Short mmCIF file of C-alpha atoms in Angstrom, two decimals:
data_model
loop_
_atom_site.label_atom_id
_atom_site.label_comp_id
_atom_site.label_asym_id
_atom_site.label_seq_id
_atom_site.Cartn_x
_atom_site.Cartn_y
_atom_site.Cartn_z
CA UNK A 1 109.71 27.50 132.18
CA UNK A 2 106.29 26.88 130.58
CA UNK A 3 104.57 23.53 130.95
CA UNK A 4 105.55 21.10 128.18
CA UNK A 5 103.27 18.34 126.95
CA UNK A 6 99.77 17.68 128.32
CA UNK A 7 98.35 20.30 130.68
CA UNK A 8 96.14 19.51 133.71
CA UNK A 9 92.79 20.91 132.59
CA UNK A 10 89.88 20.94 135.07
CA UNK A 11 86.58 21.38 133.19
CA UNK A 12 83.52 22.20 135.24
CA UNK A 13 80.09 20.88 134.32
CA UNK A 14 77.30 23.31 133.39
CA UNK A 15 75.77 23.40 136.89
CA UNK A 16 79.19 23.93 138.56
CA UNK A 17 80.67 26.50 136.14
CA UNK A 18 81.04 30.09 137.31
CA UNK A 19 78.29 32.14 135.63
CA UNK A 20 78.62 35.84 134.83
CA UNK A 21 75.92 38.06 133.41
CA UNK A 22 77.02 41.19 131.57
CA UNK A 23 74.09 43.04 130.05
CA UNK A 24 72.28 40.56 127.78
CA UNK A 25 75.27 38.14 127.67
CA UNK A 26 75.58 35.03 129.82
CA UNK A 27 79.15 33.79 130.27
CA UNK A 28 80.02 30.41 131.78
CA UNK A 29 83.63 29.69 132.77
CA UNK A 30 84.47 26.00 132.33
CA UNK A 31 88.26 26.32 132.69
CA UNK A 32 89.80 29.56 133.92
CA UNK A 33 93.43 28.75 133.10
CA UNK A 34 94.63 28.70 136.72
CA UNK A 35 95.86 25.09 136.40
CA UNK A 36 97.44 25.55 132.96
CA UNK A 37 99.61 28.64 133.51
CA UNK A 38 96.87 30.45 131.54
CA UNK A 39 97.69 28.41 128.41
CA UNK A 40 94.20 26.94 128.11
CA UNK A 41 90.85 28.36 129.14
CA UNK A 42 87.32 27.60 128.06
CA UNK A 43 84.20 29.77 128.29
CA UNK A 44 80.76 29.68 126.78
CA UNK A 45 79.12 32.97 125.83
CA UNK A 46 75.40 32.97 125.12
CA UNK A 47 74.45 35.94 122.95
CA UNK A 48 70.73 36.57 122.42
CA UNK A 49 69.55 37.10 118.84
CA UNK A 50 70.04 40.68 117.67
CA UNK A 51 72.69 41.48 120.31
CA UNK A 52 76.37 42.26 119.70
CA UNK A 53 79.10 40.01 121.01
CA UNK A 54 82.25 41.08 122.83
CA UNK A 55 83.95 44.24 121.56
CA UNK A 56 86.84 43.98 119.13
CA UNK A 57 89.96 43.08 121.11
CA UNK A 58 93.26 41.22 120.83
CA UNK A 59 95.38 38.92 122.96
CA UNK A 60 99.13 39.42 123.12
CA UNK A 61 100.02 35.77 123.80
CA UNK A 62 96.95 33.68 123.06
CA UNK A 63 94.88 32.46 120.15
CA UNK A 64 91.10 32.69 120.33
CA UNK A 65 88.73 30.25 118.65
CA UNK A 66 85.00 30.57 118.13
CA UNK A 67 82.60 27.67 117.72
CA UNK A 68 79.16 28.88 116.67
CA UNK A 69 76.69 26.18 117.72
CA UNK A 70 73.43 27.94 116.91
CA UNK A 71 72.49 30.88 114.76
CA UNK A 72 74.92 32.30 112.24
CA UNK A 73 78.30 33.96 112.22
CA UNK A 74 78.11 37.33 110.50
CA UNK A 75 81.39 38.68 109.15
CA UNK A 76 81.95 42.34 110.00
CA UNK A 77 82.65 44.57 107.00
CA UNK A 78 86.29 45.61 106.65
#
């Protein structure tokens, strides 16, 4: 049975977050979902100017939200 109501999220601070480097991308994991039955996770991806983000993908059971804090979001042509 999935968790109902509030979930116990553990957010790490910047200096304690797991940091991954994949090519030019820096990824920081603030909440990996292990305490929330993978219902909630939070990562920060730093993408240098002129670089592509993650490849096109989909999630079977999860929504994905993007908050662009600097720069601009460029819509891909359809």
